[in-house]
């Protein structure tokens, strides 16, 4: 909404590897032959990222910019899982696109 127009996420929100609950889950998944990172850690972090984006866009009238600074989003194979978890939105890596977006928001407010 008007109060929040930009959310900046510096790193993908993986849980701390030192967390005892996480360590227990990892151990249990390994014991059954699973891949704890892809089966648990990535999906949990994707949910946390989606929740962060949800703080910006709460209803259909909200507008804003979600900035994700972590290069792993594009450089790692699991990055697509994070992108797929987000609601539909325009994506760019160009600052000029962001400036234009904010300019259009201001112009639409003035037209009201």
Coordinates of C-alpha atoms in Angstrom, one line a residue:
X1 CA 0.0 0.0 0.0
X2 CA 1.0 3.7 0.3
X3 CA 2.9 3.0 3.5
X4 CA 5.2 0.4 2.0
X5 CA 6.4 0.6 -1.6
X6 CA 9.6 -1.3 -1.5
X7 CA 10.9 -4.4 0.3
X8 CA 14.6 -5.2 0.0
X9 CA 15.7 -8.8 0.7
X10 CA 19.5 -9.0 0.9
X11 CA 19.8 -12.8 1.1
X12 CA 17.5 -15.8 0.4
X13 CA 15.9 -16.6 3.8
X14 CA 17.5 -20.0 4.6
X15 CA 17.2 -21.1 8.2
X16 CA 20.3 -20.9 10.3
X17 CA 22.3 -24.2 9.9
X18 CA 23.0 -24.1 13.6
X19 CA 19.3 -24.4 14.5
X20 CA 18.8 -27.7 16.4
X21 CA 15.4 -28.3 15.0
X22 CA 16.7 -27.9 11.4
X23 CA 19.7 -30.2 12.2
X24 CA 17.2 -32.9 13.4
X25 CA 15.2 -32.6 10.3
X26 CA 18.3 -32.8 8.1
X27 CA 19.4 -35.9 10.0
X28 CA 16.0 -37.6 9.6
X29 CA 15.9 -36.8 5.9
X30 CA 19.4 -38.1 5.3
X31 CA 18.6 -41.4 7.2
X32 CA 15.8 -42.1 4.8
X33 CA 18.0 -41.3 1.8
X34 CA 16.6 -37.9 1.0
X35 CA 18.2 -34.6 0.0
X36 CA 17.5 -32.3 3.0
X37 CA 18.6 -29.2 1.1
X38 CA 16.3 -29.6 -1.9
X39 CA 13.5 -31.4 -0.1
X40 CA 13.2 -29.2 3.0
X41 CA 15.6 -26.2 3.2
X42 CA 14.8 -24.8 -0.2
X43 CA 11.0 -25.1 0.1
X44 CA 11.0 -23.6 3.6
X45 CA 13.1 -20.7 2.4
X46 CA 10.8 -20.2 -0.6
X47 CA 7.8 -20.0 1.7
X48 CA 9.7 -17.4 3.8
X49 CA 10.5 -15.4 0.7
X50 CA 6.8 -15.5 -0.4
X51 CA 5.8 -14.2 3.0
X52 CA 8.3 -11.3 2.7
X53 CA 6.8 -10.4 -0.7
X54 CA 3.3 -10.6 0.9
X55 CA 4.3 -7.7 3.3
X56 CA 4.5 -5.5 0.2
X57 CA 1.5 -6.6 -1.8
X58 CA -1.5 -7.3 0.5
X59 CA -4.4 -6.7 -2.0
X60 CA -5.0 -6.1 -5.7
X61 CA -4.7 -2.3 -5.4
X62 CA -1.2 -2.4 -3.8
X63 CA 1.9 -1.5 -5.9
X64 CA 5.5 -1.9 -4.9
X65 CA 9.0 -3.1 -5.7
X66 CA 10.5 -6.3 -4.4
X67 CA 14.3 -6.2 -4.6
X68 CA 16.1 -9.5 -4.1
X69 CA 19.8 -9.0 -3.9
X70 CA 21.0 -12.6 -3.6
X71 CA 22.7 -13.7 -6.8
X72 CA 21.9 -17.3 -6.0
X73 CA 18.4 -16.5 -7.3
X74 CA 19.7 -16.5 -10.8
X75 CA 23.0 -18.5 -10.5
X76 CA 21.8 -21.7 -8.7
X77 CA 19.5 -24.3 -10.1
X78 CA 17.2 -24.0 -7.1
X79 CA 16.6 -20.3 -7.8
X80 CA 13.7 -21.1 -10.0
X81 CA 11.9 -22.6 -7.0
X82 CA 12.1 -19.2 -5.3
X83 CA 10.9 -17.3 -8.4
X84 CA 8.0 -19.8 -8.8
X85 CA 6.9 -19.2 -5.2
X86 CA 6.3 -15.5 -5.8
X87 CA 3.0 -14.0 -7.1
X88 CA 2.9 -12.9 -10.7
X89 CA 4.7 -9.7 -11.2
X90 CA 6.9 -7.9 -13.7
X91 CA 10.6 -8.8 -13.3
X92 CA 13.6 -6.7 -14.2
X93 CA 17.3 -6.2 -13.4
X94 CA 17.2 -2.6 -14.8
X95 CA 17.1 0.4 -12.5
X96 CA 15.5 2.5 -15.3
X97 CA 12.5 0.1 -15.2
X98 CA 12.0 0.6 -11.5
X99 CA 12.2 4.4 -11.9
X100 CA 9.6 4.3 -14.6
X101 CA 7.4 2.1 -12.4
X102 CA 7.5 4.7 -9.5
X103 CA 7.0 7.5 -12.0
X104 CA 3.8 5.8 -13.3
X105 CA 2.5 5.3 -9.8
X106 CA 3.0 9.0 -9.0
X107 CA 1.3 10.0 -12.3
X108 CA -1.7 7.7 -11.6
X109 CA -2.1 9.2 -8.0
X110 CA -2.1 12.8 -9.5
X111 CA -4.8 11.8 -12.0
X112 CA -7.1 10.8 -9.1

